[in-house]
Short mmCIF file of C-alpha atoms in Angstrom, two decimals:
data_model
loop_
_atom_site.label_atom_id
_atom_site.label_comp_id
_atom_site.label_asym_id
_atom_site.label_seq_id
_atom_site.Cartn_x
_atom_site.Cartn_y
_atom_site.Cartn_z
CA UNK A 1 -86.46 -21.21 -16.29
CA UNK A 2 -90.23 -22.33 -16.58
CA UNK A 3 -92.27 -24.34 -14.28
CA UNK A 4 -92.27 -27.02 -17.09
CA UNK A 5 -88.58 -27.23 -16.95
CA UNK A 6 -88.43 -27.33 -13.13
CA UNK A 7 -90.59 -30.65 -13.56
CA UNK A 8 -88.59 -32.01 -16.48
CA UNK A 9 -85.41 -31.60 -14.15
CA UNK A 10 -87.09 -33.98 -11.83
CA UNK A 11 -87.02 -36.41 -14.36
CA UNK A 12 -82.95 -35.99 -14.88
CA UNK A 13 -81.46 -39.32 -14.53
CA UNK A 14 -84.73 -41.24 -14.73
CA UNK A 15 -86.40 -43.07 -17.76
CA UNK A 16 -88.15 -40.45 -19.69
CA UNK A 17 -91.79 -40.34 -19.86
CA UNK A 18 -93.93 -38.97 -22.48
CA UNK A 19 -94.42 -35.55 -20.91
CA UNK A 20 -90.62 -34.97 -20.23
CA UNK A 21 -89.93 -36.23 -23.74
CA UNK A 22 -92.39 -33.68 -25.27
CA UNK A 23 -90.87 -30.79 -23.38
CA UNK A 24 -87.25 -31.84 -24.47
CA UNK A 25 -88.32 -31.65 -28.08
CA UNK A 26 -89.32 -27.90 -27.63
CA UNK A 27 -86.78 -26.75 -25.04
CA UNK A 28 -83.05 -26.34 -26.41
CA UNK A 29 -81.92 -25.32 -22.69
CA UNK A 30 -83.28 -28.38 -21.08
CA UNK A 31 -81.85 -30.53 -23.98
CA UNK A 32 -78.67 -29.16 -23.25
CA UNK A 33 -78.83 -29.71 -19.59
CA UNK A 34 -80.05 -33.35 -20.08
CA UNK A 35 -77.35 -34.11 -22.62
CA UNK A 36 -74.64 -33.02 -20.20
CA UNK A 37 -76.07 -35.02 -17.43
CA UNK A 38 -75.98 -38.06 -19.43
CA UNK A 39 -72.19 -37.45 -20.71
CA UNK A 40 -70.98 -36.72 -17.27
CA UNK A 41 -72.17 -40.19 -15.89
CA UNK A 42 -69.22 -41.74 -17.49
CA UNK A 43 -66.83 -39.88 -15.17
CA UNK A 44 -65.48 -42.24 -12.43
CA UNK A 45 -66.04 -41.61 -8.65
CA UNK A 46 -62.71 -41.08 -6.83
CA UNK A 47 -61.96 -43.10 -3.60
CA UNK A 48 -60.09 -42.37 -0.55
CA UNK A 49 -56.99 -44.18 0.37
CA UNK A 50 -57.90 -47.54 2.29
CA UNK A 51 -57.17 -47.34 6.04
CA UNK A 52 -57.71 -43.87 6.95
CA UNK A 53 -59.00 -43.55 10.20
CA UNK A 54 -62.26 -41.53 10.86
CA UNK A 55 -61.48 -39.21 13.78
CA UNK A 56 -58.94 -39.14 16.62
CA UNK A 57 -59.89 -41.73 19.22
CA UNK A 58 -59.76 -39.16 21.86
CA UNK A 59 -62.48 -37.14 20.26
CA UNK A 60 -64.65 -40.55 20.33
CA UNK A 61 -64.00 -41.53 23.78
CA UNK A 62 -65.80 -38.33 24.88
CA UNK A 63 -68.85 -39.75 23.14
CA UNK A 64 -69.22 -42.84 24.97
CA UNK A 65 -72.54 -43.31 26.61
CA UNK A 66 -72.95 -39.52 26.93
CA UNK A 67 -76.09 -38.00 25.00
CA UNK A 68 -74.98 -34.88 23.09
CA UNK A 69 -75.68 -31.36 24.86
CA UNK A 70 -78.51 -29.62 22.97
CA UNK A 71 -77.14 -26.60 20.77
CA UNK A 72 -79.33 -23.99 22.77
CA UNK A 73 -77.12 -24.50 25.99
CA UNK A 74 -74.42 -22.50 24.35
CA UNK A 75 -76.84 -19.89 23.25
CA UNK A 76 -78.23 -19.74 26.77
CA UNK A 77 -74.49 -19.23 28.06
CA UNK A 78 -74.08 -16.31 25.78
CA UNK A 79 -77.51 -14.73 26.76
CA UNK A 80 -76.49 -15.18 30.60
CA UNK A 81 -73.32 -13.37 29.88
CA UNK A 82 -74.92 -10.44 27.95
CA UNK A 83 -77.38 -10.05 30.88
CA UNK A 84 -74.49 -9.80 33.33
CA UNK A 85 -72.70 -7.36 31.43
CA UNK A 86 -75.96 -5.28 31.10
CA UNK A 87 -76.60 -5.50 34.72
CA UNK A 88 -73.13 -4.62 35.51
CA UNK A 89 -73.13 -1.61 33.34
CA UNK A 90 -76.50 -0.36 34.44
CA UNK A 91 -75.32 -0.78 38.01
CA UNK A 92 -72.22 1.23 37.29
CA UNK A 93 -73.75 3.84 35.35
CA UNK A 94 -76.86 4.15 37.22
CA UNK A 95 -80.45 3.00 36.10
CA UNK A 96 -81.84 6.45 36.37
CA UNK A 97 -83.48 7.42 32.99
CA UNK A 98 -81.43 10.34 31.63
CA UNK A 99 -82.81 10.05 27.84
CA UNK A 100 -85.20 12.90 27.36
CA UNK A 101 -86.92 11.50 24.41
CA UNK A 102 -90.89 10.91 24.56
CA UNK A 103 -91.49 7.74 26.55
CA UNK A 104 -93.21 5.78 23.71
CA UNK A 105 -89.90 6.26 21.62
CA UNK A 106 -87.69 5.45 24.56
CA UNK A 107 -89.56 2.28 25.28
CA UNK A 108 -89.69 0.89 21.80
CA UNK A 109 -86.23 1.41 20.99
CA UNK A 110 -85.53 -0.13 24.45
CA UNK A 111 -87.49 -3.20 23.65
CA UNK A 112 -85.86 -3.62 20.26
CA UNK A 113 -82.36 -3.64 21.87
CA UNK A 114 -83.46 -5.93 24.74
CA UNK A 115 -84.86 -8.27 22.09
CA UNK A 116 -81.22 -8.20 20.48
CA UNK A 117 -79.37 -8.66 23.61
CA UNK A 118 -81.74 -11.71 24.74
CA UNK A 119 -82.85 -13.20 21.45
CA UNK A 120 -79.99 -12.40 19.22
CA UNK A 121 -77.78 -15.41 20.62
CA UNK A 122 -80.44 -18.15 19.92
CA UNK A 123 -80.88 -16.64 16.33
CA UNK A 124 -77.16 -16.32 15.70
CA UNK A 125 -76.45 -19.81 16.92
CA UNK A 126 -79.74 -21.91 15.91
CA UNK A 127 -78.70 -24.68 13.35
CA UNK A 128 -81.55 -23.57 11.10
CA UNK A 129 -83.79 -20.33 11.25
CA UNK A 130 -82.32 -18.86 8.05
CA UNK A 131 -85.45 -16.55 7.39
CA UNK A 132 -85.11 -15.21 10.81
CA UNK A 133 -81.41 -14.31 10.31
CA UNK A 134 -82.33 -12.88 6.88
CA UNK A 135 -85.10 -10.60 8.53
CA UNK A 136 -82.69 -9.49 11.60
CA UNK A 137 -80.24 -8.44 8.95
CA UNK A 138 -82.65 -6.37 6.97
CA UNK A 139 -83.55 -4.92 10.55
CA UNK A 140 -80.17 -3.78 11.13
CA UNK A 141 -80.26 -0.38 9.38
CA UNK A 142 -83.72 0.21 10.55
CA UNK A 143 -82.46 -0.31 14.02
CA UNK A 144 -79.57 1.95 13.31
CA UNK A 145 -81.74 4.75 12.00
CA UNK A 146 -84.25 4.27 14.75
CA UNK A 147 -81.60 4.96 17.32
CA UNK A 148 -79.89 7.90 15.55
CA UNK A 149 -83.09 9.63 14.80
CA UNK A 150 -85.37 8.43 17.84
CA UNK A 151 -83.41 10.91 20.25
CA UNK A 152 -84.65 13.90 22.24
CA UNK A 153 -82.54 16.29 20.16
CA UNK A 154 -81.12 17.90 23.64
CA UNK A 155 -77.61 19.22 23.40
CA UNK A 156 -76.23 20.15 26.52
CA UNK A 157 -73.20 21.61 24.77
CA UNK A 158 -69.60 20.89 25.51
CA UNK A 159 -68.50 19.87 21.96
CA UNK A 160 -69.56 17.01 19.85
CA UNK A 161 -66.27 14.89 20.24
CA UNK A 162 -65.66 15.84 23.98
CA UNK A 163 -69.07 14.66 24.73
CA UNK A 164 -69.08 11.75 22.63
CA UNK A 165 -65.94 10.32 23.76
CA UNK A 166 -67.56 8.60 26.91
CA UNK A 167 -70.34 7.06 25.00
CA UNK A 168 -68.06 5.55 22.49
CA UNK A 169 -65.70 4.28 25.09
CA UNK A 170 -69.03 2.56 26.98
CA UNK A 171 -70.18 1.05 23.73
CA UNK A 172 -66.80 -0.54 22.84
CA UNK A 173 -65.81 -1.45 26.13
CA UNK A 174 -68.80 -3.11 27.22
CA UNK A 175 -68.77 -4.94 23.83
CA UNK A 176 -65.40 -6.66 24.01
CA UNK A 177 -66.39 -9.29 26.64
CA UNK A 178 -69.86 -10.31 25.09
CA UNK A 179 -68.08 -10.32 21.65
CA UNK A 180 -65.34 -12.44 22.60
CA UNK A 181 -67.82 -14.90 24.08
CA UNK A 182 -70.02 -14.82 21.25
CA UNK A 183 -67.27 -15.33 18.70
CA UNK A 184 -66.06 -18.61 20.90
CA UNK A 185 -69.66 -19.80 20.51
CA UNK A 186 -69.65 -18.96 16.76
CA UNK A 187 -66.37 -21.07 16.26
CA UNK A 188 -68.53 -24.16 17.08
CA UNK A 189 -70.48 -23.64 13.80
CA UNK A 190 -69.30 -22.99 9.96
CA UNK A 191 -68.43 -19.51 9.62
CA UNK A 192 -71.46 -17.65 8.13
CA UNK A 193 -71.26 -13.87 8.25
CA UNK A 194 -74.86 -13.57 8.87
CA UNK A 195 -74.51 -15.45 12.15
CA UNK A 196 -71.63 -13.30 13.03
CA UNK A 197 -73.47 -9.87 12.42
CA UNK A 198 -76.22 -11.11 14.59
CA UNK A 199 -74.03 -12.28 17.25
CA UNK A 200 -72.05 -9.13 17.14
CA UNK A 201 -75.55 -7.00 17.13
CA UNK A 202 -76.47 -8.71 20.20
CA UNK A 203 -73.16 -8.40 22.07
CA UNK A 204 -73.09 -4.81 21.03
CA UNK A 205 -76.73 -4.11 22.09
CA UNK A 206 -75.88 -4.35 25.73
CA UNK A 207 -73.80 -1.40 25.63
CA UNK A 208 -76.48 0.63 23.53
CA UNK A 209 -79.17 -0.29 25.79
CA UNK A 210 -76.97 1.10 28.67
CA UNK A 211 -76.52 4.35 26.84
CA UNK A 212 -80.18 4.31 25.60
CA UNK A 213 -81.01 4.62 29.17
CA UNK A 214 -78.30 6.64 30.65
CA UNK A 215 -77.24 9.20 27.79
CA UNK A 216 -78.93 12.65 28.12
CA UNK A 217 -77.54 13.85 24.87
CA UNK A 218 -80.11 13.31 21.93
CA UNK A 219 -78.78 15.22 18.97
CA UNK A 220 -78.71 12.96 15.60
CA UNK A 221 -74.86 13.89 15.38
CA UNK A 222 -74.16 12.48 18.82
CA UNK A 223 -76.34 9.44 18.56
CA UNK A 224 -75.27 8.43 14.98
CA UNK A 225 -71.45 9.16 15.75
CA UNK A 226 -70.89 7.67 19.07
CA UNK A 227 -73.68 5.19 19.63
CA UNK A 228 -74.36 3.75 16.23
CA UNK A 229 -71.15 3.92 14.42
CA UNK A 230 -69.18 2.52 17.23
CA UNK A 231 -71.47 -0.62 17.45
CA UNK A 232 -71.44 -0.99 13.58
CA UNK A 233 -67.72 -0.78 13.79
CA UNK A 234 -67.68 -3.46 16.45
CA UNK A 235 -70.10 -5.58 14.03
CA UNK A 236 -67.27 -5.23 11.26
CA UNK A 237 -64.74 -5.90 13.40
CA UNK A 238 -66.29 -9.25 14.72
CA UNK A 239 -66.84 -10.24 10.99
CA UNK A 240 -62.92 -9.69 10.45
CA UNK A 241 -62.14 -11.52 13.45
CA UNK A 242 -64.37 -14.63 12.95
CA UNK A 243 -63.31 -14.87 9.45
CA UNK A 244 -59.70 -15.43 10.72
CA UNK A 245 -60.49 -17.81 13.58
CA UNK A 246 -60.44 -21.48 12.90
CA UNK A 247 -63.70 -23.35 13.21
CA UNK A 248 -64.08 -26.09 15.70
CA UNK A 249 -66.90 -27.66 13.71
CA UNK A 250 -68.38 -27.18 10.24
CA UNK A 251 -71.87 -27.89 11.31
CA UNK A 252 -74.67 -25.73 10.05
CA UNK B 1 -77.52 -40.79 13.75
CA UNK B 2 -79.95 -40.43 16.54
CA UNK B 3 -78.24 -43.61 17.99
CA UNK B 4 -75.12 -41.68 17.72
CA UNK B 5 -76.65 -38.44 19.59
CA UNK B 6 -77.47 -40.48 22.30
CA UNK B 7 -73.84 -41.57 22.67
CA UNK B 8 -73.79 -44.68 21.03
CA UNK B 9 -70.11 -44.77 19.72
CA UNK B 10 -70.44 -47.90 17.54
CA UNK B 11 -73.27 -46.01 15.35
CA UNK B 12 -70.62 -43.59 14.36
CA UNK B 13 -68.70 -46.31 12.77
CA UNK B 14 -71.63 -47.47 10.73
CA UNK B 15 -72.02 -43.76 9.64
CA UNK B 16 -68.62 -43.60 8.60
CA UNK B 17 -68.22 -46.78 6.71
CA UNK B 18 -71.64 -45.84 4.95
CA UNK B 19 -70.63 -42.45 3.72
CA UNK B 20 -66.90 -42.15 3.71
CA UNK B 21 -66.58 -43.09 0.16
CA UNK B 22 -69.16 -40.74 -1.17
CA UNK B 23 -68.35 -37.83 0.79
CA UNK B 24 -64.53 -38.11 -0.29
CA UNK B 25 -65.77 -38.22 -3.85
CA UNK B 26 -67.65 -35.14 -3.18
CA UNK B 27 -64.92 -33.14 -1.79
CA UNK B 28 -62.42 -34.48 -4.19
CA UNK B 29 -64.44 -32.88 -6.88
CA UNK B 30 -64.63 -29.68 -5.24
CA UNK B 31 -60.99 -29.21 -3.51
CA UNK B 32 -58.75 -31.87 -5.43
CA UNK B 33 -57.89 -35.42 -3.93
CA UNK B 34 -55.04 -34.27 -1.72
CA UNK B 35 -56.97 -31.91 0.36
CA UNK B 36 -60.22 -34.20 0.34
CA UNK B 37 -58.50 -36.59 2.57
CA UNK B 38 -58.14 -34.11 5.31
CA UNK B 39 -61.36 -32.49 4.72
CA UNK B 40 -63.07 -35.88 5.19
CA UNK B 41 -61.62 -36.30 8.54
CA UNK B 42 -62.67 -32.65 9.49
CA UNK B 43 -66.33 -33.16 8.20
CA UNK B 44 -66.55 -36.46 10.49
CA UNK B 45 -64.77 -34.60 13.42
CA UNK B 46 -67.47 -31.87 13.11
CA UNK B 47 -70.30 -34.71 12.88
CA UNK B 48 -68.84 -35.83 16.38
CA UNK B 49 -68.26 -32.49 17.79
CA UNK B 50 -71.81 -30.89 16.76
CA UNK B 51 -74.05 -33.94 17.17
CA UNK B 52 -76.06 -31.89 19.52
CA UNK B 53 -76.84 -29.71 16.48
CA UNK B 54 -78.23 -32.32 14.62
CA UNK B 55 -82.18 -31.78 14.00
CA UNK B 56 -83.78 -35.19 15.20
CA UNK B 57 -86.43 -34.50 12.61
CA UNK B 58 -83.84 -33.83 9.69
CA UNK B 59 -82.15 -36.50 7.39
CA UNK B 60 -78.40 -37.39 8.06
CA UNK B 61 -77.36 -37.09 4.40
CA UNK B 62 -78.12 -33.66 3.56
CA UNK B 63 -76.46 -32.52 7.19
CA UNK B 64 -73.54 -34.39 6.57
CA UNK B 65 -73.11 -32.80 2.95
CA UNK B 66 -73.83 -29.47 4.38
CA UNK B 67 -71.03 -29.99 6.84
CA UNK B 68 -68.53 -31.01 4.00
CA UNK B 69 -69.62 -28.27 2.11
CA UNK B 70 -68.98 -25.58 4.66
CA UNK B 71 -65.51 -27.39 5.32
CA UNK B 72 -64.50 -27.12 1.60
CA UNK B 73 -65.89 -23.68 1.54
CA UNK B 74 -63.71 -22.78 4.41
CA UNK B 75 -60.62 -24.50 2.69
CA UNK B 76 -61.16 -22.51 -0.43
CA UNK B 77 -61.73 -19.20 1.27
CA UNK B 78 -58.61 -19.70 2.80
CA UNK B 79 -57.01 -20.04 -0.41
CA UNK B 80 -55.98 -23.48 -0.23
CA UNK B 81 -57.36 -24.77 -3.44
CA UNK B 82 -55.08 -27.00 -5.20
CA UNK B 83 -53.70 -25.50 -8.61
CA UNK B 84 -55.21 -27.33 -11.51
CA UNK B 85 -52.60 -29.07 -13.31
CA UNK B 86 -51.60 -28.71 -16.99
CA UNK B 87 -52.82 -31.51 -19.09
CA UNK B 88 -49.83 -33.71 -18.80
CA UNK B 89 -49.24 -33.13 -15.15
CA UNK B 90 -51.08 -35.21 -12.48
CA UNK B 91 -50.53 -35.06 -8.77
CA UNK B 92 -48.95 -38.19 -6.80
CA UNK B 93 -52.58 -38.66 -4.89
CA UNK B 94 -53.97 -38.84 -8.49
CA UNK B 95 -51.89 -41.34 -9.87
CA UNK B 96 -51.86 -43.62 -6.70
CA UNK B 97 -55.88 -44.25 -6.78
CA UNK B 98 -56.53 -44.04 -10.66
CA UNK B 99 -57.63 -47.19 -11.82
CA UNK B 100 -55.88 -48.55 -15.21
CA UNK B 101 -59.17 -48.39 -17.38
CA UNK B 102 -59.71 -44.38 -16.60
CA UNK B 103 -58.95 -41.82 -18.89
CA UNK B 104 -57.12 -39.39 -16.66
CA UNK B 105 -57.14 -36.55 -19.32
CA UNK B 106 -61.05 -36.69 -19.56
CA UNK B 107 -61.48 -36.77 -15.87
CA UNK B 108 -59.11 -33.57 -15.49
CA UNK B 109 -61.18 -31.79 -18.13
CA UNK B 110 -64.26 -32.35 -16.32
CA UNK B 111 -62.77 -31.32 -13.21
CA UNK B 112 -61.43 -28.14 -14.91
CA UNK B 113 -64.65 -27.45 -16.29
CA UNK B 114 -66.46 -27.93 -12.93
CA UNK B 115 -63.97 -25.64 -11.36
CA UNK B 116 -64.85 -22.96 -13.99
CA UNK B 117 -68.41 -22.89 -12.82
CA UNK B 118 -69.89 -20.56 -10.22
CA UNK B 119 -69.66 -22.29 -6.96
CA UNK B 120 -73.18 -22.29 -6.49
CA UNK B 121 -73.65 -24.00 -9.59
CA UNK B 122 -70.80 -26.53 -9.18
CA UNK B 123 -71.91 -27.61 -5.94
CA UNK B 124 -75.55 -28.32 -7.10
CA UNK B 125 -74.02 -30.35 -10.15
CA UNK B 126 -71.45 -32.38 -8.03
CA UNK B 127 -74.29 -33.28 -5.48
CA UNK B 128 -76.72 -33.95 -8.07
CA UNK B 129 -74.71 -35.84 -10.87
CA UNK B 130 -71.88 -37.55 -8.93
CA UNK B 131 -73.26 -38.05 -5.40
CA UNK B 132 -77.04 -38.97 -6.32
CA UNK B 133 -78.45 -36.64 -3.99
CA UNK B 134 -82.06 -35.54 -4.95
CA UNK B 135 -82.99 -31.81 -5.51
CA UNK B 136 -84.93 -31.85 -2.08
CA UNK B 137 -81.56 -32.94 -0.30
CA UNK B 138 -79.27 -30.46 -2.37
CA UNK B 139 -81.82 -27.89 -1.13
CA UNK B 140 -81.69 -29.01 2.62
CA UNK B 141 -77.88 -29.29 2.31
CA UNK B 142 -77.41 -25.85 0.71
CA UNK B 143 -79.95 -24.21 2.75
CA UNK B 144 -82.07 -23.30 -0.19
CA UNK B 145 -85.52 -23.87 -1.71
CA UNK B 146 -85.83 -26.90 -3.96
CA UNK B 147 -86.73 -24.90 -6.94
CA UNK B 148 -83.53 -22.86 -6.28
CA UNK B 149 -81.47 -26.05 -6.20
CA UNK B 150 -83.06 -27.04 -9.51
CA UNK B 151 -82.15 -23.59 -11.25
CA UNK B 152 -78.50 -23.82 -10.10
CA UNK B 153 -78.18 -27.41 -11.39
CA UNK B 154 -79.74 -26.41 -14.80
CA UNK B 155 -77.74 -23.48 -15.37
CA UNK B 156 -74.83 -25.33 -14.27
CA UNK B 157 -75.45 -28.05 -16.79
CA UNK B 158 -76.00 -25.70 -19.49
CA UNK B 159 -72.63 -24.10 -19.01
CA UNK B 160 -70.98 -27.05 -18.53
CA UNK B 161 -71.95 -28.34 -21.84
CA UNK B 162 -70.51 -25.29 -23.50
CA UNK B 163 -67.26 -25.76 -21.61
CA UNK B 164 -66.95 -29.24 -22.34
CA UNK B 165 -67.99 -28.81 -26.09
CA UNK B 166 -64.77 -29.25 -27.58
CA UNK B 167 -64.01 -32.45 -25.40
CA UNK B 168 -67.10 -34.21 -26.60
CA UNK B 169 -66.87 -33.28 -29.99
CA UNK B 170 -63.44 -34.86 -30.31
CA UNK B 171 -65.11 -38.22 -29.08
#
C-alpha cells in the first residue's frame, strides 16, 4: 500500500476530489476497496431490543458524587506489596552480599531487577504506554541472559540439583503472593498477555533480587536452571491463570 | 465523560443513550445479536468500573470502542461465538428485530463474509464502514498507528470484495 493509497483512503466515504479520482483510475487495489465500501453502505444497522437497562443500579449507586480513583492507586498498592515481600525476604535470608561476581555486574543486574520490582506494576497497569510494554517484553530475554551469564562462576560443589532446590523454592514461594496480587489488579483491565507478562516479571523479580544478593553459587547452569527458569515458569503460569480468570472490566 | 469521572451519575445516562445503538450495532456484527446485548451491558459496566482509567485528554468514543472490542475478543476467545446459521436459518433474536424491508439473506452473507476476514481487518472495517469512526479514532481504539489502521481497512475491503463477488454479481 503506497502513500498515495493511504491518502486516497482518507477520502473513503467523502465526495471524490480530482486527486482521489486520478489515483483510483490507476490503482486497481484502491478501486476494489472503494467499490466494496460503497456496496456495504446498503447494509442495515442492527438495533438492540428496547428497554434494556444500562448497568445494575448497585454499580451506579457507587458512583454518585464520588470522583473516580485514579488507575495508579492500584499500581501503587502492587508496588508496596512487592516491596513488603522483598523486605521480608531480605530480612529472612539476610542482607549480606554473598554474590561473588564483580561489583559492577552485581549492581547492574540488581538495578535492573529493582526497576522491574518497582516500575513493573506501573508499566503493566498503565492505560496507555504500549511502546514501553513492548520494550520491556523485548528486554525479558536480555535480562534472563544477563542473570544467567552474569554470575561469578563460583561452584561450592554439593550437586547441581541439591544446591539448586533452595533457590528454586525461594523464587517460587516468594513469587506466589505478589503474583496473586498482581493478577487481582490485572483483572480490572482487559486481558492482554503483554500486561500479564510484565506484571509477573515484576512479581517474580522480588525473589530474583533476593537470590541475586544472597546466593553464592555463580555457575551458568545454576543461575539458568534455578533462578531464571523458575522465574520464566512463574510468568508462563501467570499468563495461563489470567487467561482463565474473568475480567472485572474490559477497559484498556 | 469527565463529568461522570467526577461522580455525576446523570452524565452516564447521557453517554448510554448516545452510544447504546452504535455500540450494539458494532458488537452485533462481531459476535452476533444474541451475545451483543450482554456484551453491550458488560461494556458499559466496564465504563462505570474503570472510569478512573479514562485519560482526561482522550476522546470517549474510541475508548468506548476499545472496551467493546476487548469484551468481544474475550467473548470470542472463550469460544462463545455464535454459529453462523445456514442460509435458510435465522436466530430468534434476528427475526425479532428485522424490519420488513430488509433482505436477511444479504445481511447474513455480508456477516458471513465479514467473519471470514482476519480479526484485525474485520474490526477495522466494521468500525470504519458501519460505525463511522475515522481512521484516527480506529487507531486509538485498536491501539495502532493511523497508517496501520488504514492498511488493515484497505486489505479488508479488498478481501471482502472477493468474498462477496458472487452475491453482487447476482444483483
